[in-house]
Every structure is written in C-alpha cells, then in structure tokens.
Amino acid sequence: MIEYENLRKANAPFYAEYKEAFSRILEKGWFVLGDEVARFEEEFARYCGVKYCVGVANGLDALVLSLKSLNLLAGGEVLVPSNTYIATILSIVQAGLIPVPVEPDIRTYNIDPTLIEEKITKKTCAIMVVHLYGKACTMGPILDICDRHQLRLVEDCAQAHGALYKGQKVGSFGDLGAFSFYPTKNLGCLGDGGAVTTNNEEYANTVRILRNYGSKEKYHNEMIGYNSRLDELQAAFLRVKLNHLEEINTYKRKLAALYRENIGREYILPIEEDGYYDVYHIFNVRCSRRNELKQYLLKNDIKTDIHYPVSPNKQPALRGIMDEACPISEEIHNTILSLPISFYHTEDDILRVCSVLNKFS
Ligand SMILES: *Cc1c(COP(=O)(O)O)cnc(C)c1O
C-alpha cells in the first residue's frame, strides 16, 4: 500500500534531533513563549527575508491576528480566492470583515489577478492572497492593484513555506504573511503552531500583544486579546525542522519532476513557469472522472486525497456569507486529485503511482 501521508515515517529522519530538543525543554521547565520561541521567530524571519516573525498557536489564528493588527473598519470587504481552504475565509469572518470571492486562474489554481479589480468596491479594504498547494501567486500585478487602490495585503502562506516569486520568499510581499505549522505542512511541528511575518514593527507589536491576552506587561491589558501562544516544545521542534526545510522542499520538487516526466497526457498537471519556485505541499492532477480514478487507484493500493472536495461557496457554513456562484472553483473541486508526495515516499513509489495512473481507462 502506498499511503497518501504517514507522519511517523515522514518525521523519522529527525527523531534524534527531536528527542534532544524535548530533553532540553523538559530540563528548562519553561513551556510557553520563551527563548525557543524567540529564537525560532528570529530564524524564521531571516529565512523568509522579513524583519519580524511572531509565533502563534495555529495558522487560522495567524490569519485572524494579521487582519486584526491592520485595524480595518468592521464590515469592510476582503477579496479572497474562491477556491481556498476554508480557514482563509473563516479568518475574515472572525475578524468582523466580509469575504468577497475572486475566481482563480485555472492554470495556476491561484487568485486570477485579471479578475480582482472588477470586485473592488468602496468598501474593499484588503486582499488576502493564498499561495495554494505550494505555488506563489503572481505577486507583481497584485501589488500594483494594492498600490493603486490603497488596499492592505495579507498572504496566506500555510501551504508554501519557502516558495518564491521572482526570487522573493512568500510571506515577505504583503503587509503581513500568515503561516501554519500543522504537522502535514512542509514546515510542520508535532502538534499545532503558526506564525505571522511582517516588515512593519507596529503590526508585529500588535500581534505580540493580541496573542497573549492583549497584554505586553503581565496582568496589564491594553487590548481585547486572545490566547494564541506558541509552545516552547513546538518552537524547538520547528527549529529542528527549519534546518531541514530546504532539503524537504528540494526532495518534494524532485518527486514532482518525476511525476511530470512519467504521467501520461490525459491528465492536467500543475503548471510550472519561469519566475516561480514551487514547493509542492500538494501535487495534484485534474481528470474529469476524478471519483472513478480515486477508486481505481485505491483498488491498486494507492491512497490519494482531494484538496478540496467542496468549493467554499457550497459549504453550509458560508450560506448567506459567501455563496455566489464560482464556476471555476467548482470545476477545480470536481476534478482535482492529490497524489502521494510526502518526504518519506521513494522514487519507486512515485514511478508505481505513474504506471498505475497511465493504465486507467
Ligand atoms: C492549513 C491551512 C490553514 C490553517 O492552518 P491551521 O494551522 O490548521 O489553523 C490556513 N490556510 C491554508 C491555505 C491552509 O492550508
């Protein structure tokens, strides 16, 4: 059986380093927001090429606190790709703002820059881009639009740690970048974790205050805050993993290249273009008989996944909030299938998936 993901196996190469980190924290006896968090924040800020990084409890909180730090007027509209993971949209709603969908480019699966301006109204205050599946958005035109219309920009980088657009890391383009370290992500911890990146000192300070009950000084509360702190243990594990992130991304790119070379023409593959360095959090193919294909692969001992089966505008939770028709998004959700591409999969695993795929009829 080729599994879609196996976190025990994917983390096995780092066991010795994790155990050392665990002992170190146990001996220190300090477990929430401390030296390890501060050092991880410095290291991850340097990695992303930004001045500040603030660790938080998870990716959703990273998005919510990013929006909160911008101090936008309640009821303002935030443009968001219609095919993103639900968390992006939930963060907008939870920040008291209104999500407005923009359809993706069906070639890149990322927000289509040519469809953004027609969605801008007097109430639009921000754009939240999502670097979906590990591919950076086309940031040039998006930054131009933000400039022209005076819009704030937040990047959802939960699937794209280390991805580049024209040589620049995601998380460094917008006012803020939000990362998730959920265990399956390219930079995953051993539990929940997240972070915000920014070059703006004021935003960084606000997120720092918001994550810890709205206080800078213990028992003195300046804002209505949250409890969204990063654990020392998770920060220590993340420091281990960050040292291997380039290796992980390079390996996933190698597996993606192998898929590209060996999958037949009947499938639509993720596009690869000059100026983009994709990190393949997910490698997917599109096929009109997706559900049949998934069953066929399973019968041949290959597990796959779907990211995602339901377009956000079709989710009951978003009825009346963001439910306008999104035909491009719906087409993607109906035809897309994610193939195994974990750090532990071998080249032989990938070749076997290709050979089975190519016999589907
Ligand atoms: C994983 C993910 C999130 C949320 O991260 P959590 O750590 O699970 O809260 C947000 N946006 C996208 C695109 C994601 O893939």
CSV table of C-alpha atoms and ligand atoms in Angstrom, one decimal:
chain,number,residue,atom,x,y,z
A,1,MET,CA,0.0,0.0,0.0
A,2,ILE,CA,1.3,3.5,-0.9
A,3,GLU,CA,-0.2,5.8,1.7
A,4,TYR,CA,-1.1,9.4,0.9
A,5,GLU,CA,0.9,10.5,4.0
A,6,ASN,CA,2.4,8.9,7.1
A,7,LEU,CA,3.7,11.4,9.6
A,8,ARG,CA,5.6,8.8,11.7
A,9,LYS,CA,7.6,7.9,8.6
A,10,ALA,CA,8.0,11.5,7.4
A,11,ASN,CA,9.4,12.6,10.8
A,12,ALA,CA,11.6,9.5,11.4
A,13,PRO,CA,14.8,11.1,10.0
A,14,PHE,CA,14.6,13.8,12.7
A,15,TYR,CA,13.9,11.6,15.7
A,16,ALA,CA,17.3,12.0,17.3
A,17,GLU,CA,17.2,15.8,17.0
A,18,TYR,CA,13.6,16.0,18.3
A,19,LYS,CA,14.5,13.9,21.3
A,20,GLU,CA,17.4,16.2,22.1
A,21,ALA,CA,15.1,19.2,21.8
A,22,PHE,CA,12.5,17.5,24.0
A,23,SER,CA,15.0,16.8,26.8
A,24,ARG,CA,16.3,20.4,26.6
A,25,ILE,CA,12.9,21.9,27.1
A,26,LEU,CA,11.9,19.4,29.9
A,27,GLU,CA,15.1,20.3,31.8
A,28,LYS,CA,14.5,24.0,31.3
A,29,GLY,CA,10.9,23.7,32.7
A,30,TRP,CA,9.6,26.7,30.7
A,31,PHE,CA,6.8,25.7,28.3
A,32,VAL,CA,5.0,28.6,26.7
A,33,LEU,CA,6.5,31.7,25.0
A,34,GLY,CA,10.2,31.7,25.9
A,35,ASP,CA,13.7,31.5,24.5
A,36,GLU,CA,12.9,28.8,22.0
A,37,VAL,CA,10.0,30.7,20.6
A,38,ALA,CA,12.1,33.9,20.4
A,39,ARG,CA,14.9,32.1,18.6
A,40,PHE,CA,12.6,30.3,16.2
A,41,GLU,CA,11.0,33.7,15.4
A,42,GLU,CA,14.4,35.2,14.6
A,43,GLU,CA,15.4,32.2,12.5
A,44,PHE,CA,12.1,32.1,10.6
A,45,ALA,CA,12.1,35.8,10.0
A,46,ARG,CA,15.6,35.5,8.5
A,47,TYR,CA,14.5,32.5,6.4
A,48,CYS,CA,11.6,34.5,5.0
A,49,GLY,CA,13.6,37.7,4.4
A,50,VAL,CA,11.5,39.8,6.8
A,51,LYS,CA,12.3,41.9,9.8
A,52,TYR,CA,9.7,40.3,12.2
A,53,CYS,CA,8.1,37.0,12.9
A,54,VAL,CA,5.6,36.4,15.7
A,55,GLY,CA,4.8,32.8,16.7
A,56,VAL,CA,1.1,32.0,17.4
A,57,ALA,CA,-1.0,28.9,18.2
A,58,ASN,CA,-2.0,27.9,14.7
A,59,GLY,CA,-2.5,29.0,11.1
A,60,LEU,CA,-6.0,30.2,11.5
A,61,ASP,CA,-5.0,32.4,14.4
A,62,ALA,CA,-2.1,33.7,12.3
A,63,LEU,CA,-4.6,34.9,9.7
A,64,VAL,CA,-7.1,36.4,12.2
A,65,LEU,CA,-4.4,38.2,14.2
A,66,SER,CA,-2.9,39.5,10.9
A,67,LEU,CA,-6.2,41.0,10.0
A,68,LYS,CA,-6.8,42.4,13.5
A,69,SER,CA,-3.4,44.1,13.5
A,70,LEU,CA,-4.4,46.1,10.4
A,71,ASN,CA,-7.2,47.8,12.4
A,72,LEU,CA,-9.7,47.7,9.5
A,73,LEU,CA,-13.2,49.1,9.8
A,74,ALA,CA,-15.7,46.5,10.7
A,75,GLY,CA,-17.8,45.4,7.7
A,76,GLY,CA,-15.0,46.1,5.3
A,77,GLU,CA,-14.7,43.7,2.3
A,78,VAL,CA,-11.7,41.4,1.9
A,79,LEU,CA,-11.0,39.9,-1.5
A,80,VAL,CA,-10.1,36.2,-1.3
A,81,PRO,CA,-9.6,33.4,-3.8
A,82,SER,CA,-12.9,31.4,-4.2
A,83,ASN,CA,-11.1,28.0,-4.1
A,84,THR,CA,-9.0,28.4,-0.9
A,85,TYR,CA,-9.1,26.2,2.2
A,86,ILE,CA,-12.0,27.3,4.4
A,87,ALA,CA,-9.6,28.7,7.1
A,88,THR,CA,-8.8,31.7,5.0
A,89,ILE,CA,-12.4,32.7,4.7
A,90,LEU,CA,-13.2,31.9,8.4
A,91,SER,CA,-10.4,34.3,9.5
A,92,ILE,CA,-12.0,37.1,7.5
A,93,VAL,CA,-15.4,36.4,9.1
A,94,GLN,CA,-13.9,36.1,12.6
A,95,ALA,CA,-12.1,39.4,12.2
A,96,GLY,CA,-15.5,41.1,11.6
A,97,LEU,CA,-15.0,41.5,7.9
A,98,ILE,CA,-16.8,40.3,4.7
A,99,PRO,CA,-15.2,37.8,2.4
A,100,VAL,CA,-15.7,38.5,-1.3
A,101,PRO,CA,-14.6,35.7,-3.7
A,102,VAL,CA,-12.3,36.2,-6.7
A,103,GLU,CA,-12.1,33.2,-9.0
A,104,PRO,CA,-8.7,31.5,-9.5
A,105,ASP,CA,-6.7,31.2,-12.7
A,106,ILE,CA,-7.5,27.6,-13.8
A,107,ARG,CA,-3.8,27.1,-14.9
A,108,THR,CA,-2.3,28.1,-11.5
A,109,TYR,CA,-5.1,27.5,-9.1
A,110,ASN,CA,-4.2,30.8,-7.5
A,111,ILE,CA,-6.2,34.1,-7.5
A,112,ASP,CA,-6.5,35.4,-11.0
A,113,PRO,CA,-5.1,39.0,-11.0
A,114,THR,CA,-7.1,40.0,-14.0
A,115,LEU,CA,-10.4,39.3,-12.1
A,116,ILE,CA,-9.5,41.3,-9.0
A,117,GLU,CA,-10.3,44.9,-10.0
A,118,GLU,CA,-13.9,44.1,-11.0
A,119,LYS,CA,-14.6,43.0,-7.4
A,120,ILE,CA,-13.3,46.2,-5.8
A,121,THR,CA,-16.0,48.4,-4.3
A,122,LYS,CA,-15.9,51.5,-1.9
A,123,LYS,CA,-15.9,49.0,1.0
A,124,THR,CA,-12.9,46.9,-0.1
A,125,CYS,CA,-10.1,47.3,2.4
A,126,ALA,CA,-7.8,44.3,1.8
A,127,ILE,CA,-6.8,41.4,-0.4
A,128,MET,CA,-5.9,38.1,1.2
A,129,VAL,CA,-3.9,36.0,-1.3
A,130,VAL,CA,-3.3,32.3,-0.8
A,131,HIS,CA,-0.2,30.6,-2.2
A,132,LEU,CA,-2.1,27.4,-2.8
A,133,TYR,CA,-0.6,23.9,-3.0
A,134,GLY,CA,2.9,25.4,-2.6
A,135,LYS,CA,2.9,27.8,-5.5
A,136,ALA,CA,3.4,31.5,-5.1
A,137,CYS,CA,0.7,33.8,-6.5
A,138,THR,CA,1.6,36.2,-9.4
A,139,MET,CA,2.5,39.0,-7.0
A,140,GLY,CA,3.6,41.7,-9.4
A,141,PRO,CA,0.2,42.7,-10.7
A,142,ILE,CA,-1.4,42.1,-7.3
A,143,LEU,CA,1.0,44.5,-5.6
A,144,ASP,CA,0.2,47.1,-8.3
A,145,ILE,CA,-3.5,46.7,-7.7
A,146,CYS,CA,-3.0,47.1,-3.9
A,147,ASP,CA,-1.0,50.3,-4.6
A,148,ARG,CA,-3.5,51.8,-7.0
A,149,HIS,CA,-6.5,51.2,-4.7
A,150,GLN,CA,-4.8,51.6,-1.4
A,151,LEU,CA,-5.6,48.1,-0.2
A,152,ARG,CA,-3.9,46.2,2.5
A,153,LEU,CA,-2.4,42.8,1.6
A,154,VAL,CA,-2.2,39.6,3.8
A,155,GLU,CA,-0.7,36.5,2.4
A,156,ASP,CA,-1.9,33.0,3.5
A,157,CYS,CA,1.4,31.1,3.3
A,158,ALA,CA,0.1,28.0,5.1
A,159,GLN,CA,1.0,25.7,2.1
A,160,ALA,CA,4.0,27.5,0.8
A,161,HIS,CA,6.9,27.7,3.3
A,162,GLY,CA,9.9,28.6,1.1
A,163,ALA,CA,8.1,29.2,-2.2
A,164,LEU,CA,9.4,32.0,-4.3
A,165,TYR,CA,8.1,34.5,-6.8
A,166,LYS,CA,10.8,36.1,-8.8
A,167,GLY,CA,13.4,35.1,-6.2
A,168,GLN,CA,11.5,36.5,-3.3
A,169,LYS,CA,10.0,34.4,-0.5
A,170,VAL,CA,6.3,34.3,0.2
A,171,GLY,CA,5.4,36.0,3.4
A,172,SER,CA,7.5,39.0,2.5
A,173,PHE,CA,5.3,40.7,-0.1
A,174,GLY,CA,2.3,41.7,1.9
A,175,ASP,CA,1.7,43.8,5.0
A,176,LEU,CA,1.7,40.5,6.8
A,177,GLY,CA,2.2,36.8,6.0
A,178,ALA,CA,0.4,34.1,7.9
A,179,PHE,CA,1.9,30.6,8.3
A,180,SER,CA,0.6,27.3,9.7
A,181,PHE,CA,2.9,24.6,11.1
A,182,TYR,CA,0.2,21.9,11.2
A,183,PRO,CA,2.0,18.6,11.1
A,184,THR,CA,1.3,17.8,7.4
A,185,LYS,CA,2.6,21.2,6.1
A,186,ASN,CA,6.1,21.4,4.5
A,187,LEU,CA,7.3,23.0,7.8
A,188,GLY,CA,5.2,21.1,10.3
A,189,CYS,CA,5.6,20.8,14.0
A,190,LEU,CA,4.4,17.9,16.2
A,191,GLY,CA,1.1,19.5,17.1
A,192,ASP,CA,-0.4,22.9,16.3
A,193,GLY,CA,1.6,26.0,15.6
A,194,GLY,CA,1.6,29.1,13.4
A,195,ALA,CA,3.4,32.4,12.8
A,196,VAL,CA,2.9,35.9,11.4
A,197,THR,CA,5.7,37.5,9.3
A,198,THR,CA,6.0,41.3,8.6
A,199,ASN,CA,8.4,44.1,7.9
A,200,ASN,CA,6.1,46.5,9.9
A,201,GLU,CA,7.1,46.9,13.6
A,202,GLU,CA,3.7,48.2,14.6
A,203,TYR,CA,1.9,45.2,13.2
A,204,ALA,CA,4.4,42.8,14.8
A,205,ASN,CA,3.9,44.5,18.2
A,206,THR,CA,0.1,44.4,17.9
A,207,VAL,CA,0.2,40.6,17.0
A,208,ARG,CA,2.5,40.1,20.0
A,209,ILE,CA,0.1,41.8,22.3
A,210,LEU,CA,-3.0,40.1,20.8
A,211,ARG,CA,-1.6,36.6,21.1
A,212,ASN,CA,-1.2,37.0,24.8
A,213,TYR,CA,-4.4,38.3,26.3
A,214,GLY,CA,-3.9,41.8,24.9
A,215,SER,CA,-1.0,42.4,27.3
A,216,LYS,CA,2.6,43.4,26.9
A,217,GLU,CA,3.2,43.6,30.6
A,218,LYS,CA,1.8,40.7,32.7
A,219,TYR,CA,-1.6,41.5,34.2
A,220,HIS,CA,-1.8,44.8,32.3
A,221,ASN,CA,-4.2,44.5,29.4
A,222,GLU,CA,-4.3,47.1,26.6
A,223,MET,CA,-6.5,45.3,24.1
A,224,ILE,CA,-9.2,42.6,23.8
A,225,GLY,CA,-6.7,39.9,23.1
A,226,TYR,CA,-6.6,36.1,22.5
A,227,ASN,CA,-4.8,33.2,23.9
A,228,SER,CA,-2.8,32.2,20.9
A,229,ARG,CA,0.7,31.4,22.1
A,230,LEU,CA,3.3,29.1,20.6
A,231,ASP,CA,4.7,26.3,22.9
A,232,GLU,CA,8.4,26.1,23.6
A,233,LEU,CA,8.4,22.4,22.6
A,234,GLN,CA,6.8,23.2,19.2
A,235,ALA,CA,9.2,26.1,18.7
A,236,ALA,CA,12.1,23.7,19.5
A,237,PHE,CA,10.8,21.1,17.0
A,238,LEU,CA,10.3,23.8,14.4
A,239,ARG,CA,13.9,25.0,14.8
A,240,VAL,CA,15.0,21.4,14.1
A,241,LYS,CA,12.7,21.2,11.1
A,242,LEU,CA,13.5,24.6,9.7
A,243,ASN,CA,17.1,23.4,9.3
A,244,HIS,CA,15.8,20.7,7.0
A,245,LEU,CA,13.2,22.7,5.2
A,246,GLU,CA,15.3,23.3,2.0
A,247,GLU,CA,16.1,19.6,1.9
A,248,ILE,CA,12.3,18.8,2.3
A,249,ASN,CA,11.3,21.3,-0.4
A,250,THR,CA,14.1,20.1,-2.8
A,251,TYR,CA,13.0,16.5,-2.3
A,252,LYS,CA,9.4,17.2,-3.0
A,253,ARG,CA,10.4,19.1,-6.1
A,254,LYS,CA,12.3,16.1,-7.3
A,255,LEU,CA,9.3,13.9,-6.8
A,256,ALA,CA,7.1,16.4,-8.6
A,257,ALA,CA,9.6,16.4,-11.5
A,258,LEU,CA,9.3,12.6,-11.6
A,259,TYR,CA,5.5,12.8,-11.8
A,260,ARG,CA,5.8,15.3,-14.6
A,261,GLU,CA,8.2,13.1,-16.6
A,262,ASN,CA,6.1,9.9,-16.2
A,263,ILE,CA,2.4,10.8,-16.2
A,264,GLY,CA,0.5,10.5,-19.5
A,265,ARG,CA,-1.0,13.3,-21.4
A,266,GLU,CA,-4.6,12.5,-20.4
A,267,TYR,CA,-4.1,14.3,-17.1
A,268,ILE,CA,-3.8,18.0,-16.4
A,269,LEU,CA,-0.7,18.6,-14.3
A,270,PRO,CA,0.2,21.6,-12.2
A,271,ILE,CA,1.7,24.4,-14.3
A,272,GLU,CA,5.4,25.2,-13.9
A,273,GLU,CA,6.6,28.6,-15.1
A,274,ASP,CA,9.8,30.7,-15.0
A,275,GLY,CA,9.9,33.0,-12.1
A,276,TYR,CA,8.2,30.6,-9.7
A,277,TYR,CA,9.8,28.2,-7.3
A,278,ASP,CA,7.1,25.8,-6.2
A,279,VAL,CA,7.4,23.7,-3.1
A,280,TYR,CA,4.6,21.2,-3.7
A,281,HIS,CA,2.8,21.0,-0.4
A,282,ILE,CA,0.4,19.1,-2.7
A,283,PHE,CA,0.9,17.6,-6.2
A,284,ASN,CA,-2.4,17.2,-7.9
A,285,VAL,CA,-3.7,16.2,-11.3
A,286,ARG,CA,-7.1,17.0,-12.8
A,287,CYS,CA,-9.3,14.5,-14.6
A,288,SER,CA,-13.0,14.6,-15.5
A,289,ARG,CA,-13.5,11.1,-14.0
A,290,ARG,CA,-11.9,12.0,-10.7
A,291,ASN,CA,-14.0,9.9,-8.4
A,292,GLU,CA,-13.6,6.8,-10.5
A,293,LEU,CA,-9.9,7.5,-10.7
A,294,LYS,CA,-9.6,7.7,-6.9
A,295,GLN,CA,-11.4,4.4,-6.5
A,296,TYR,CA,-9.3,2.8,-9.2
A,297,LEU,CA,-6.0,3.9,-7.5
A,298,LEU,CA,-7.3,2.6,-4.2
A,299,LYS,CA,-8.0,-0.8,-5.7
A,300,ASN,CA,-4.4,-0.7,-6.8
A,301,ASP,CA,-3.2,0.0,-3.3
A,302,ILE,CA,-2.6,3.7,-3.8
A,303,LYS,CA,-4.2,6.2,-1.5
A,304,THR,CA,-4.9,9.7,-2.6
A,305,ASP,CA,-6.7,12.8,-1.2
A,306,ILE,CA,-8.8,15.7,-2.5
A,307,HIS,CA,-7.9,19.3,-1.8
A,308,TYR,CA,-10.7,20.1,-1.6
A,309,PRO,CA,-13.9,18.1,-2.3
A,310,VAL,CA,-16.3,21.1,-1.7
A,311,SER,CA,-15.9,24.6,-3.0
A,312,PRO,CA,-16.2,27.2,-0.1
A,313,ASN,CA,-19.3,28.8,-1.8
A,314,LYS,CA,-21.0,25.5,-1.5
A,315,GLN,CA,-20.3,25.0,2.3
A,316,PRO,CA,-23.3,25.2,4.5
A,317,ALA,CA,-21.3,27.3,7.0
A,318,LEU,CA,-20.9,30.1,4.4
A,319,ARG,CA,-24.5,30.2,3.2
A,320,GLY,CA,-25.5,33.9,3.1
A,321,ILE,CA,-21.9,34.9,3.8
A,322,MET,CA,-20.1,33.9,0.6
A,323,ASP,CA,-22.3,31.8,-1.6
A,324,GLU,CA,-22.3,33.4,-5.0
A,325,ALA,CA,-21.6,31.0,-7.9
A,326,CYS,CA,-17.9,30.3,-8.5
A,327,PRO,CA,-17.8,28.1,-11.6
A,328,ILE,CA,-14.1,27.9,-12.0
A,329,SER,CA,-13.6,27.0,-8.4
A,330,GLU,CA,-16.3,24.4,-8.6
A,331,GLU,CA,-14.7,22.9,-11.7
A,332,ILE,CA,-11.4,22.6,-9.8
A,333,HIS,CA,-13.1,21.0,-6.8
A,334,ASN,CA,-14.9,18.4,-9.0
A,335,THR,CA,-11.8,17.3,-11.0
A,336,ILE,CA,-8.8,17.6,-8.7
A,337,LEU,CA,-6.9,14.7,-7.1
A,338,SER,CA,-3.9,14.9,-4.8
A,339,LEU,CA,-1.2,12.3,-5.3
A,340,PRO,CA,1.3,11.0,-2.7
A,341,ILE,CA,4.3,13.4,-2.3
A,342,SER,CA,5.5,13.0,1.2
A,343,PHE,CA,9.1,13.4,2.4
A,344,TYR,CA,9.2,9.6,3.0
A,345,HIS,CA,7.9,8.5,-0.4
A,346,THR,CA,10.6,6.9,-2.6
A,347,GLU,CA,11.2,7.5,-6.3
A,348,ASP,CA,9.9,3.9,-6.8
A,349,ASP,CA,6.7,4.8,-5.0
A,350,ILE,CA,6.2,7.7,-7.4
A,351,LEU,CA,7.0,5.6,-10.5
A,352,ARG,CA,4.5,3.0,-9.4
A,353,VAL,CA,1.8,5.6,-9.0
A,354,CYS,CA,2.6,6.9,-12.5
A,355,SER,CA,2.5,3.4,-14.0
A,356,VAL,CA,-0.9,2.7,-12.4
A,357,LEU,CA,-2.3,6.1,-13.4
A,358,ASN,CA,-1.2,5.5,-17.0
A,359,LYS,CA,-3.2,2.3,-17.2
A,360,PHE,CA,-6.5,3.9,-16.1
A,361,SER,CA,-9.1,3.5,-18.9
B,1,LIG,C1,-3.6,24.6,6.9
B,1,LIG,C2,-4.1,25.9,6.3
B,1,LIG,C3,-4.6,26.9,7.2
B,1,LIG,C4,-4.9,26.8,8.6
B,1,LIG,O1,-3.8,26.3,9.4
B,1,LIG,P1,-4.1,25.6,10.8
B,1,LIG,O2,-2.8,25.6,11.4
B,1,LIG,O3,-4.7,24.3,10.6
B,1,LIG,O4,-5.1,26.5,11.6
B,1,LIG,C5,-5.0,28.1,6.6
B,1,LIG,N1,-4.9,28.3,5.2
B,1,LIG,C6,-4.5,27.3,4.4
B,1,LIG,C7,-4.4,27.6,2.9
B,1,LIG,C8,-4.1,26.1,4.9
B,1,LIG,O5,-3.7,25.1,4.1
